Coordinates of C-alpha atoms and ligand atoms in Angstrom, one line a residue:
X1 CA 18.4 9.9 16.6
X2 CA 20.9 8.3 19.1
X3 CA 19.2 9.0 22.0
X4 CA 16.7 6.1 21.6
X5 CA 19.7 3.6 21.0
X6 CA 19.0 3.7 17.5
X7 CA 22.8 3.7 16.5
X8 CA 23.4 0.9 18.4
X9 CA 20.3 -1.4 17.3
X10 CA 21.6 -0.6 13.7
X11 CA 25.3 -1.8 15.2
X12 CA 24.1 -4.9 16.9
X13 CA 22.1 -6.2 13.7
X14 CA 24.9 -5.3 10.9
X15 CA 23.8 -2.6 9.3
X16 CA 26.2 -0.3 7.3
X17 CA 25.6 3.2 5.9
X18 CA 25.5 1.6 2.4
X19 CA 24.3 -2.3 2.4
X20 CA 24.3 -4.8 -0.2
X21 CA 20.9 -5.3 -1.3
X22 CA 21.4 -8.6 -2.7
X23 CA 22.5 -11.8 -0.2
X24 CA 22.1 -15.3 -0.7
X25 CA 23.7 -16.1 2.9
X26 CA 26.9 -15.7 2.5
X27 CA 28.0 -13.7 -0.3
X28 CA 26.5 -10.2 -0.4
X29 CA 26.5 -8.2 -4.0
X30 CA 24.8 -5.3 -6.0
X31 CA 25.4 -2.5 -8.2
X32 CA 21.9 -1.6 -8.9
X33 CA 20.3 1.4 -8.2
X34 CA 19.9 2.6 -4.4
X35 CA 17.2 3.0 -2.1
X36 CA 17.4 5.3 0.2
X37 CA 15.9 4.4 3.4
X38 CA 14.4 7.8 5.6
X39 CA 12.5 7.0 9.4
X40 CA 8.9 8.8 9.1
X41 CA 10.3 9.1 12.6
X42 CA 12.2 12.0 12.1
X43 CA 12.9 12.0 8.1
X44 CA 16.7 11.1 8.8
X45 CA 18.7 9.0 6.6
X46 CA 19.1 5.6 8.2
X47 CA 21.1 3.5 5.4
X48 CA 20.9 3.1 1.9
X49 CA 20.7 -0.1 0.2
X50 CA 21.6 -1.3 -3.4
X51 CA 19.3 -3.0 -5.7
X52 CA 19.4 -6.1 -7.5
X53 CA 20.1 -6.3 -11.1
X54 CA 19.1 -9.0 -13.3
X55 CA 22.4 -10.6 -13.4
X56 CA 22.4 -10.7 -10.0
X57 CA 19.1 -12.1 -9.1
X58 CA 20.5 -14.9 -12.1
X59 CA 23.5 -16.0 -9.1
X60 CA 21.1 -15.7 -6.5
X61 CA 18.9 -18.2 -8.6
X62 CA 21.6 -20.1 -9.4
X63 CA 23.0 -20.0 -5.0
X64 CA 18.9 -20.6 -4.4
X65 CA 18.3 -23.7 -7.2
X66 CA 21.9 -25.7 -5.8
X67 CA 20.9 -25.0 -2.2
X68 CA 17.8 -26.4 -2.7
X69 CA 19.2 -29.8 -3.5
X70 CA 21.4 -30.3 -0.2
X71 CA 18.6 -28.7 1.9
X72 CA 15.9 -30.5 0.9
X73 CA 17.3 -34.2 1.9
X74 CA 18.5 -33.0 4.9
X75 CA 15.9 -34.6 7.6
X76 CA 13.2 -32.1 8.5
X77 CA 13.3 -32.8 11.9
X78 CA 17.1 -31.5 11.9
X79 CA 15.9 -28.6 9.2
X80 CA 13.4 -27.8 12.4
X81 CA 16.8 -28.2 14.6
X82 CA 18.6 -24.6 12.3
X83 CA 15.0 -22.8 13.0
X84 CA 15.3 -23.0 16.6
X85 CA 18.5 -21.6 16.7
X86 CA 17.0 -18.7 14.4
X87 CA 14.2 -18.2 16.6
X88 CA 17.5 -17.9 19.3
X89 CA 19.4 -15.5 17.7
X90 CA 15.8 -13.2 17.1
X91 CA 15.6 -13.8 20.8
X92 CA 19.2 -12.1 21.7
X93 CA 18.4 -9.5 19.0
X94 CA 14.9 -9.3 19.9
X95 CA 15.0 -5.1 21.3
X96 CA 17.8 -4.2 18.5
X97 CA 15.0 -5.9 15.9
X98 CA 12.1 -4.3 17.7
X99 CA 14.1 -0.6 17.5
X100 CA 15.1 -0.8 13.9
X101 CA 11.0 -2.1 12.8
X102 CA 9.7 0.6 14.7
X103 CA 12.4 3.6 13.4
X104 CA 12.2 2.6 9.7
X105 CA 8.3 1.4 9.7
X106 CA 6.7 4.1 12.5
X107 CA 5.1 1.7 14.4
X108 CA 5.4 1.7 18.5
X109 CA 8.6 0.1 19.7
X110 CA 6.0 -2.5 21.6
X111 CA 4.8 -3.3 18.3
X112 CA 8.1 -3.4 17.0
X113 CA 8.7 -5.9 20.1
X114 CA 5.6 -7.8 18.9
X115 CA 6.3 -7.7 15.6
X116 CA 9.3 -9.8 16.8
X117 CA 7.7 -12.1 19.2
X118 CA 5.4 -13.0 15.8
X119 CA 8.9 -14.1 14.3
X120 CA 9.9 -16.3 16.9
X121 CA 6.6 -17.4 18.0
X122 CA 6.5 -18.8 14.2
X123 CA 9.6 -20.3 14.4
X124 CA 8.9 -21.9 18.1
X125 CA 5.5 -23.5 15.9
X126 CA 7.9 -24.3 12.8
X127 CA 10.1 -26.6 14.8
X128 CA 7.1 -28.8 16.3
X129 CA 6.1 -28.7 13.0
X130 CA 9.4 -30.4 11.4
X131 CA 8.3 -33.4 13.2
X132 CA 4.7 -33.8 12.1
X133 CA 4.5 -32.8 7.9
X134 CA 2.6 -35.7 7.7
X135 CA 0.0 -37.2 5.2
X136 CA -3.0 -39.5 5.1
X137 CA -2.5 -43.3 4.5
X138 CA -6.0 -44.7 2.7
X139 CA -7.6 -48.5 1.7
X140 CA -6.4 -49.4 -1.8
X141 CA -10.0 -51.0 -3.9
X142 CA -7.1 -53.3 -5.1
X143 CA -6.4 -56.5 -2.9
X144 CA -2.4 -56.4 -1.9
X145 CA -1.9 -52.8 -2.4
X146 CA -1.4 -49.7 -0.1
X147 CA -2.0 -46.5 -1.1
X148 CA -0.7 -43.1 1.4
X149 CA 0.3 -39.9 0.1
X150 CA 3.4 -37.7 1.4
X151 CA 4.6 -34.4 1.1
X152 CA 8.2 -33.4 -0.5
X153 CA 9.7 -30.2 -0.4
X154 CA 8.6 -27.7 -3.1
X155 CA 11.7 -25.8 -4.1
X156 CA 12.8 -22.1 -4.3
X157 CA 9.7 -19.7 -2.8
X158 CA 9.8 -16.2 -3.7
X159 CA 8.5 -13.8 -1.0
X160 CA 7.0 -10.5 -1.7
X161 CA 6.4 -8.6 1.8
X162 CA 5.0 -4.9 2.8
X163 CA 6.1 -2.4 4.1
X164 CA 3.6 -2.4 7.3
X165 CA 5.0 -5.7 8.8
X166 CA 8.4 -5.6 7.6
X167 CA 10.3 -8.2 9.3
X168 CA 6.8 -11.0 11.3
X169 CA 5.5 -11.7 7.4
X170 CA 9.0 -12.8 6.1
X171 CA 9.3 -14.9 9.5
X172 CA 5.7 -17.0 8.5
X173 CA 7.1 -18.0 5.3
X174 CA 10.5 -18.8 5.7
X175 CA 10.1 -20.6 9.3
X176 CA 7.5 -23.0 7.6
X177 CA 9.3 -22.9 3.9
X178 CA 12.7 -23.7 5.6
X179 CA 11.2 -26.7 7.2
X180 CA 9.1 -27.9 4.8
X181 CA 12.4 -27.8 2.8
X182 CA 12.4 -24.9 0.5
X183 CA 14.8 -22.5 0.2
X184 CA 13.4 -18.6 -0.2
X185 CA 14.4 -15.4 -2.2
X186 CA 12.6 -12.5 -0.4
X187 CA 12.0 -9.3 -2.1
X188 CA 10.6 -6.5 0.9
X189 CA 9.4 -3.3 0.7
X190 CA 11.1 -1.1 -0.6
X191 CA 10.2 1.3 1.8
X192 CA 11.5 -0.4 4.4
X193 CA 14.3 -2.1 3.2
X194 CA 16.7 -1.8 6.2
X195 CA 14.5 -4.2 7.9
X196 CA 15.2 -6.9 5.5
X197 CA 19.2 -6.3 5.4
X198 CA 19.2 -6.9 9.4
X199 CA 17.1 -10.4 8.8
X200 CA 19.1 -11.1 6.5
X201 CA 22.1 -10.8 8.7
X202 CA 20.6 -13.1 11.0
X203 CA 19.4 -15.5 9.1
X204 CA 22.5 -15.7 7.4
X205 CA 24.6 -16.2 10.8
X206 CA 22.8 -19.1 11.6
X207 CA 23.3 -20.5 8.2
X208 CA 27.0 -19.9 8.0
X209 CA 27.5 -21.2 12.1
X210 CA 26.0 -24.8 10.9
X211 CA 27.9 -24.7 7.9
X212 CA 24.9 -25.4 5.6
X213 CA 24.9 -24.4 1.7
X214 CA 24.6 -20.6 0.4
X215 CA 21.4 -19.6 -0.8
X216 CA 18.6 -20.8 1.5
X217 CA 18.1 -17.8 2.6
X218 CA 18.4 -15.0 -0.3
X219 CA 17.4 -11.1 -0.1
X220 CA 16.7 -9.1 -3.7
X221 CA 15.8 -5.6 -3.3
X222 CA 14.1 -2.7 -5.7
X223 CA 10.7 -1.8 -6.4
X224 CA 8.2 -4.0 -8.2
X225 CA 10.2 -4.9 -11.2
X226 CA 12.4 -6.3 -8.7
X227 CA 9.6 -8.6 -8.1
X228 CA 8.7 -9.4 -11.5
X229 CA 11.8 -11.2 -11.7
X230 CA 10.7 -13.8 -9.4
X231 CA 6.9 -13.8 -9.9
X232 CA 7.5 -14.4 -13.8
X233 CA 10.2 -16.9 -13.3
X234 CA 9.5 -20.3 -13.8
X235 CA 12.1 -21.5 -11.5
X236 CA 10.4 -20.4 -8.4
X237 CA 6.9 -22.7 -8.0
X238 CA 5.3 -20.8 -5.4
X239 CA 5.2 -16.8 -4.3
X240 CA 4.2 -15.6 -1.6
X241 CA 2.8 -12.1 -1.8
X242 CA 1.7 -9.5 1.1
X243 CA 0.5 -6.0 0.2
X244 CA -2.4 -4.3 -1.4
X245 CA -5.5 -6.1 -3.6
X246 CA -3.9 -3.7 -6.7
X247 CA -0.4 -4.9 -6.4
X248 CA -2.2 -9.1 -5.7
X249 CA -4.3 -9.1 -9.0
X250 CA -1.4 -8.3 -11.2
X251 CA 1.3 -10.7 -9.5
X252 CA -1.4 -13.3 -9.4
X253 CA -2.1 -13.3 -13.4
X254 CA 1.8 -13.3 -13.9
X255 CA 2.5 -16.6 -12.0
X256 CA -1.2 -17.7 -13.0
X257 CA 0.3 -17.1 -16.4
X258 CA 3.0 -19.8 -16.0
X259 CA 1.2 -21.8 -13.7
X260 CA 2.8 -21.2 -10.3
X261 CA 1.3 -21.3 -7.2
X262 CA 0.5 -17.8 -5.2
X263 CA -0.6 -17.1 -1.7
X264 CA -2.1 -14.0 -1.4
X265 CA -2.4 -11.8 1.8
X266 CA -4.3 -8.6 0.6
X267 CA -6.1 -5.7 1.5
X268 CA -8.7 -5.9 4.4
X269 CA -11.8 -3.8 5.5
X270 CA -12.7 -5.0 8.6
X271 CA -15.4 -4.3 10.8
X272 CA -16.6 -4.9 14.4
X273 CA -20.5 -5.4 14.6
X274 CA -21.2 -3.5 18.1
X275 CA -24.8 -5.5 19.4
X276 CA -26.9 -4.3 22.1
X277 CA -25.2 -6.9 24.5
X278 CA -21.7 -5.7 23.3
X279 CA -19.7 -4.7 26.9
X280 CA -19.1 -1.5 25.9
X281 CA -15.9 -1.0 28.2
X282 CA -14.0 -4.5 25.9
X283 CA -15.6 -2.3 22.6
X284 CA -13.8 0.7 23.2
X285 CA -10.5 -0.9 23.6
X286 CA -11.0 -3.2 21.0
X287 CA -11.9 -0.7 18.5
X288 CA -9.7 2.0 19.5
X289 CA -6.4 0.0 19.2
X290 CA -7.8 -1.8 16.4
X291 CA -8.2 1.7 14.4
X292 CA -5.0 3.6 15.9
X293 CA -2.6 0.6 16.5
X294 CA 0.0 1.1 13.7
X295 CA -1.1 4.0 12.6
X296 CA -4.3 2.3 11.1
X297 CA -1.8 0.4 8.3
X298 CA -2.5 -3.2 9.4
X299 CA -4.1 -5.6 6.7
X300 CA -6.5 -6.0 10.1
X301 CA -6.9 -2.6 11.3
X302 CA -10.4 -2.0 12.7
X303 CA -11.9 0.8 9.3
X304 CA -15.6 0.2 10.5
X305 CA -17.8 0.2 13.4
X306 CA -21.3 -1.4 13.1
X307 CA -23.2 -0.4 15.8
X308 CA -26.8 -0.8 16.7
X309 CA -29.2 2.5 17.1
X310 CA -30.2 1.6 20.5
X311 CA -26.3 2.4 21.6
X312 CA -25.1 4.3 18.7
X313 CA -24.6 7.8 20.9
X314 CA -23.1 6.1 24.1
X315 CA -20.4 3.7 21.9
X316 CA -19.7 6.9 20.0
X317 CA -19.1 9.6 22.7
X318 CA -17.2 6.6 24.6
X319 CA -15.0 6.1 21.4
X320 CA -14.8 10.0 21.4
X321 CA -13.1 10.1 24.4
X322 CA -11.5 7.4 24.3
X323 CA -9.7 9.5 21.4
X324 CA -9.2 12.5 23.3
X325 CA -6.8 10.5 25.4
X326 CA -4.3 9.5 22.1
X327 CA -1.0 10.2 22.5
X328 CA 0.6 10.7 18.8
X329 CA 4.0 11.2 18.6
X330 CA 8.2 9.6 18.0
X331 CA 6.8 5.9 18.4
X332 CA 10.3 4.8 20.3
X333 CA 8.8 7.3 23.1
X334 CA 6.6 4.5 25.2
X335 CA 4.9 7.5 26.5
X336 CA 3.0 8.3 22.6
X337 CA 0.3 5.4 21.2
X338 CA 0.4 6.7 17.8
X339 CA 3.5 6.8 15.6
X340 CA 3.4 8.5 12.2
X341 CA 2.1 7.1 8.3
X342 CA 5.1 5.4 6.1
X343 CA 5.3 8.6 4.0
X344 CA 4.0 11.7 3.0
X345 CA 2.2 9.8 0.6
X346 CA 0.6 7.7 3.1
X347 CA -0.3 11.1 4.7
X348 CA -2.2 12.5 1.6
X349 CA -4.3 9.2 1.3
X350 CA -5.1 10.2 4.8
X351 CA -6.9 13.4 3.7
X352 CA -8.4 12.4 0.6
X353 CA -10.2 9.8 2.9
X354 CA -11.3 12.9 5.0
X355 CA -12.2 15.0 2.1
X356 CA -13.9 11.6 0.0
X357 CA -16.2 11.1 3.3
X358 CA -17.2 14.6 3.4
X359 CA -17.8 14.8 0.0
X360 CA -20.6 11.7 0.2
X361 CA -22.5 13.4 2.9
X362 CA -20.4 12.1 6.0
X363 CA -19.9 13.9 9.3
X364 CA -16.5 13.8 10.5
X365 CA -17.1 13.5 14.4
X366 CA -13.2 13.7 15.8
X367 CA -11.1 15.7 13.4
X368 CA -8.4 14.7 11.1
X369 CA -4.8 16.6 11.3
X370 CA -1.6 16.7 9.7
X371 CA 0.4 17.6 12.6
X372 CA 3.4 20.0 12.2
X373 CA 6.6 21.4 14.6
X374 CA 8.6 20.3 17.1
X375 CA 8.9 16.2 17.0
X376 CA 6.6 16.2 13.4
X377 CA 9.3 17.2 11.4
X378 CA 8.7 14.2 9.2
X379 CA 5.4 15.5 7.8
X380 CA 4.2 11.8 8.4
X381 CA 2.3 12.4 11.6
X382 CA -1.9 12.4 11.7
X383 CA -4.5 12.7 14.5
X384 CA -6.6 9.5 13.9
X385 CA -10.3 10.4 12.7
X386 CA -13.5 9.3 12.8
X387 CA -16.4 10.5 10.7
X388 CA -20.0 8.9 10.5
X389 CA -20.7 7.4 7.3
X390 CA -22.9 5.0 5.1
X391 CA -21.8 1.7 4.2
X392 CA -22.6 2.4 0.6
X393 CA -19.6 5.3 0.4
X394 CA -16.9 4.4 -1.9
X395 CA -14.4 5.6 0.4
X396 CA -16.1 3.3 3.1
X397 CA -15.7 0.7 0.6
X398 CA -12.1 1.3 -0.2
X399 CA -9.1 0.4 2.5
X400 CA -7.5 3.8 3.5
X401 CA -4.3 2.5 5.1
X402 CA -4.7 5.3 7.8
X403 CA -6.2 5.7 11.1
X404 CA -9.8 6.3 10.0
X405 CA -12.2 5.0 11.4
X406 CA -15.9 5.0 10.0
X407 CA -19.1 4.8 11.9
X408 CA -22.3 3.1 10.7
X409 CA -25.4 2.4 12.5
X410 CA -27.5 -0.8 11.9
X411 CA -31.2 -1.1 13.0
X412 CA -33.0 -4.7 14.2
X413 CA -31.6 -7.6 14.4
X414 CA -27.6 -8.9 14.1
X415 CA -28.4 -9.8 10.1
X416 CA -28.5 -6.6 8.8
X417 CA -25.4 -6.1 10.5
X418 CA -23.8 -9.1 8.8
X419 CA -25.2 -7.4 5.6
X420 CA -23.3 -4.6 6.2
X421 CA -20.2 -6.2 7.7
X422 CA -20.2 -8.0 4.6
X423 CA -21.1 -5.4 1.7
X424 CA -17.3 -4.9 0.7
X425 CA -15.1 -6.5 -1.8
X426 CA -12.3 -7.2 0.8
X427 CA -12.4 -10.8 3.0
X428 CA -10.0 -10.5 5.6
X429 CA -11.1 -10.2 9.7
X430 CA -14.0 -9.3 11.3
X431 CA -15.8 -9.2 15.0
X432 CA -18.9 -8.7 16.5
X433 CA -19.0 -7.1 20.5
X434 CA -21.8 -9.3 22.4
X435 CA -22.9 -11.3 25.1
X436 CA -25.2 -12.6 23.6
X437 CA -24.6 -16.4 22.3
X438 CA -27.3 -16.4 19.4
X439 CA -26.2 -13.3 18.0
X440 CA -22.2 -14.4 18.0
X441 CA -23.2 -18.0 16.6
X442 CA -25.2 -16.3 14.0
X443 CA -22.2 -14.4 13.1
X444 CA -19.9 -17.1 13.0
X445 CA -22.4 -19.6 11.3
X446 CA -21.7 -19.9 7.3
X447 CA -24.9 -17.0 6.6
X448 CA -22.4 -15.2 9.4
X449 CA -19.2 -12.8 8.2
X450 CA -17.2 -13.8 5.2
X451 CA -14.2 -12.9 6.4
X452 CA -11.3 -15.5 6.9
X453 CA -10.9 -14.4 10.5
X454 CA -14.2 -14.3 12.0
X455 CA -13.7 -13.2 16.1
X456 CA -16.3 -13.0 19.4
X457 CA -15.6 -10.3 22.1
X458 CA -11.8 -9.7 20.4
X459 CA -10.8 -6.4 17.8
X460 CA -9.9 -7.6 14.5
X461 CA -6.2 -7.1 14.6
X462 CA -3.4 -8.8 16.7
X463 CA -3.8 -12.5 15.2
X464 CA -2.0 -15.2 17.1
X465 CA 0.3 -17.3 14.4
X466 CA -1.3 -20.5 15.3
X467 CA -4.0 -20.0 13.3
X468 CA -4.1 -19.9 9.9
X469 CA -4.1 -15.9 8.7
X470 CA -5.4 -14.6 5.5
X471 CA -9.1 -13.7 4.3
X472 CA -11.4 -14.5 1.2
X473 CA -12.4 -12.1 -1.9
X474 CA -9.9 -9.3 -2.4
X475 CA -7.9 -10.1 0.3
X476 CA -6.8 -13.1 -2.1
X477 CA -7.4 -16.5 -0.8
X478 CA -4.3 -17.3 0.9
X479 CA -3.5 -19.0 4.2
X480 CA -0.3 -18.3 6.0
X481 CA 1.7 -18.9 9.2
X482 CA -0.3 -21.6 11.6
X483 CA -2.6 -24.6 11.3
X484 CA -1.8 -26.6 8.2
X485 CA -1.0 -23.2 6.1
X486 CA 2.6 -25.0 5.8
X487 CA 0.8 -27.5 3.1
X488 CA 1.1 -25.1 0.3
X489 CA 5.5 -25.1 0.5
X490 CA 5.0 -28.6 -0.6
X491 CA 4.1 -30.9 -3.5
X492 CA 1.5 -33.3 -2.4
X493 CA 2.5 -37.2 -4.0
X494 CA 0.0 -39.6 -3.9
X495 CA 1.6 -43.4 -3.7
X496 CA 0.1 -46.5 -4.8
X497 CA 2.5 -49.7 -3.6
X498 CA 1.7 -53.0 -5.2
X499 CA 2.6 -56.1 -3.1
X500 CA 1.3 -59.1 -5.3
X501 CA 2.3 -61.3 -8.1
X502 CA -0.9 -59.8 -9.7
X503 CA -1.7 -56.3 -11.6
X504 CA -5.1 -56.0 -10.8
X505 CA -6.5 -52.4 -13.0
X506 CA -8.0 -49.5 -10.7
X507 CA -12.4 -49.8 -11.6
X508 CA -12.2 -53.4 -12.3
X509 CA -10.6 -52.9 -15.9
X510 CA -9.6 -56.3 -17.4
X511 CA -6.8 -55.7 -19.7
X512 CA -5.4 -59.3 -20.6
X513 CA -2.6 -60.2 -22.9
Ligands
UN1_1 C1 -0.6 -7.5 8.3 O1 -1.1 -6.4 8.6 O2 -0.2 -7.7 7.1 O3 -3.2 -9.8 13.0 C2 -0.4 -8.6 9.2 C3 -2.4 -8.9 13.1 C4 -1.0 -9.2 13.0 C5 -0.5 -9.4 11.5 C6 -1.0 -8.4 10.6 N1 -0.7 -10.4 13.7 O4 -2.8 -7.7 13.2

């Protein structure tokens, strides 16, 4: 694969045939197993990584834990000062980045590019935000006292990231952690753990040019029992985990278990309600990119239409052809729109969706393929379906990280659609498609969608980071990247400062001696 320039993105980020899967900055280490790392591109090799053993995660602990001390008294504003010039360096490396995402992940190289801009978008919103982690003051009941509360730096955050956004999720949580004063062990995928090397190797560049303490930036690698070492360790009081509602419920009961915090970013079903007033053109385009874009493996992806009787057969024969149009194909080609699945496992979820749907009485409407021969060598390449279903399916019910998409049709007014929109275990985005201003208020009053991203006239993917992401139920609870989502890297301390000759009790308690 050289003639996309994936040799030299791989050159201009660092990485070796064979990397060191364990970094805290400036010392790289491992002799743990490896991983080896294939594109679903093409199925080629593109570097193999070691993974850490548990005496090395102990030095990265021990790099993370002294770091930690110098880091966190260092003025946040000049903290906010070493994320600008890492939102620089992604900005010089910002194609080589973009290449590498979309070769080991699958995505589009314009995703891959956007994928990027997420990182240094975050890190542009990081660096205002170094000057403003402020608190509230408040009135004291107590005459000659003041009472304000203010946040202090947490410690060592563990970061647990998929394989679907394998470089823009690490970026939310260290750009805020690293202000807020925390230092970060990140464990990613380990299907795309190439990715995480080349961060790494940036991060780590920036660290090393400002002369500032090994192990504020620290990389583990290896499957989940990798990650148990920092979800069960006490040392680490927050972890931030991205990935699927299985992998969520068992990391949250181990740091439930001792009493950590956890942010949670889990699976998603979302829906766009399609009204009578929906502009059908803005639909389409929503929708389709929504349900192709990435191959259908966002946490947002659109998985179900809800669309109302009175324009069920024109949204779908618009959708339809809409379809017919889809380019699939090597995702660094700007001419294809859909890349391949992660793996051939990916690929066999993708047909036991189609088979699961006909199986409960659906009717698959565009078909499903695994595409073989010239430029599918990889095995990883689908057609995106649709198929015409009942909300009450399991496999409706279930997030099929794949491009298929599932048609339901509501009758009357916008509430049934809410029911429907509703009706699934997973919280995380949602739309409705209308001009129609009582119909969106209704959707986005608190009878409305449940979701934590609730949008009018937009698909649900393709957040902006300013907000805060993340979704209720299944999806986990947890609020990351914008708006005050950087409160959870810190420890909240509430101060009460007497002033008097006096020590008046809180509730008028008289205590005298
Ligand atoms: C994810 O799929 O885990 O909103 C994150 C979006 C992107 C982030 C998705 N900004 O689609």
């Amino acid at each position: 694969m050289t003639d996309f320039g994936i040799d030299k993105a791989l050159k201009t980020l660092g990485v070796k045939a064979i990397n060191k899967g364990t970094s805290t900055g400036l010392n790289n280490f491992s002799n743990g197993n490896v991983i080896e790392s294939f594109s679903p591109v093409d199925g080629q090799l593109i570097g193999k990584v070691e993974t850490t053993t548990h005496a090395d995660y102990e030095k990265v602990m021990d790099a993370a834990t002294s770091a930690f001390k110098a880091w966190r008294i260092m003025p946040a504003p000049q903290r906010g000062e070493i994320v600008r010039q890492f939102g620089e360096k992604l900005r010089e490396k910002k194609e080589a980045l973009g290449k590498l995402v979309s070769y080991e992940m699958g995505k589009s190289y314009q995703e891959g590019l956007g994928e990027v801009q997420e990182m240094i978008d975050i890190c542009d919103f990081a660096v205002g935000l170094s000057r403003q982690l402020h608190g509230l003051t408040m009135h004291s009941e107590r005459p000659g006292h003041r009472m304000y509360e203010q946040y202090h730096s947490l410690g060592v955050v563990g970061i647990i990231s998929a394989f679907n956004f394998p470089v823009a999720v690490w970026a939310w949580n260290t750009a805020l952690a690293w202000i807020c004063g925390d230092v970060c062990i990140w464990k990613p995928s380990e299907k795309t753990p190439i990715c995480g090397i080349a961060c790494q190797n940036i991060a780590a560049e920036v660290f090393t040019e400002n002369n500032l303490p090994e192990g504020i930036s620290c990389l583990i690698n290896g499957d989940y029992k990798v990650g148990e070492f920092v979800t069960k360790d006490v040392r680490v009081p927050l972890i931030s985990a991205t990935g699927s509602t299985r992998m969520g419920k068992i990391v949250a009961q181990e740091v439930a278990a001792r009493l950590g915090k956890s942010l949670l970013e889990l699976g998603g079903n979302n829906a766009i309600i399609v009204t009578p007033d929906a502009d059908i053109k803005m639909t389409v385009i929503g929708a389709v990119f929504g349900a192709v874009g990435t191959a259908g493996q966002r946490c947002t992806s659109t998985r179900r239409l809800i669309i109302h009787d009175s324009i069920y057969n024109q949204v779908k024969n618009a959708i339809t052809d809409a379809y017919k149009q889809l380019r699939i194909g090597n995702p660094l080609d700007e001419n294809n729109h859909v890349g391949p699945l992660i793996d051939t496992d990916a690929v066999k979820m993708y047909e036991t969706a189609l088979e699961k749907v006909i199986e409960e009485g659906g009717n698959i409407i565009v078909e499903g393929a695994v595409l073989s021969g010239e430029g599918y060598e990889s095995g990883c390449y689908v057609k995106p379906a649709i198929a015409e279903a009942k909300s009450h399916f399991k496999i409706v019910q279930h997030e099929t990280f794949a491009p298929v998409l599932y048609l339901l049709k509501y009758t009357g007014d916008v509430e049934n659609a809410i029911d429907i929109q509703n009706e699934v275990a997973q919280g995380l985005s949602s739309a409705i498609m209308t001009n129609n201003l009582r119909e969106a208020e209704r959707f986005l009053s608190v009878s409305g969608s449940d979701c934590g991203i609730a949008n009018v006239n937009i698909g649900t993917s393709g957040a902006e980071i300013g907000g805060a992401f993340g979704g209720e139920k299944e999806t986990g609870g947890g609020r990351e990247s914008g708006s005050d989502a950087w409160k959870v890297y810190m420890r909240r301390q509430t101060n009460t400062i007497n002033y008097t000759t006096e020590l008046p009790l809180a509730q008028g308690i008289k205590f005298d001696l």
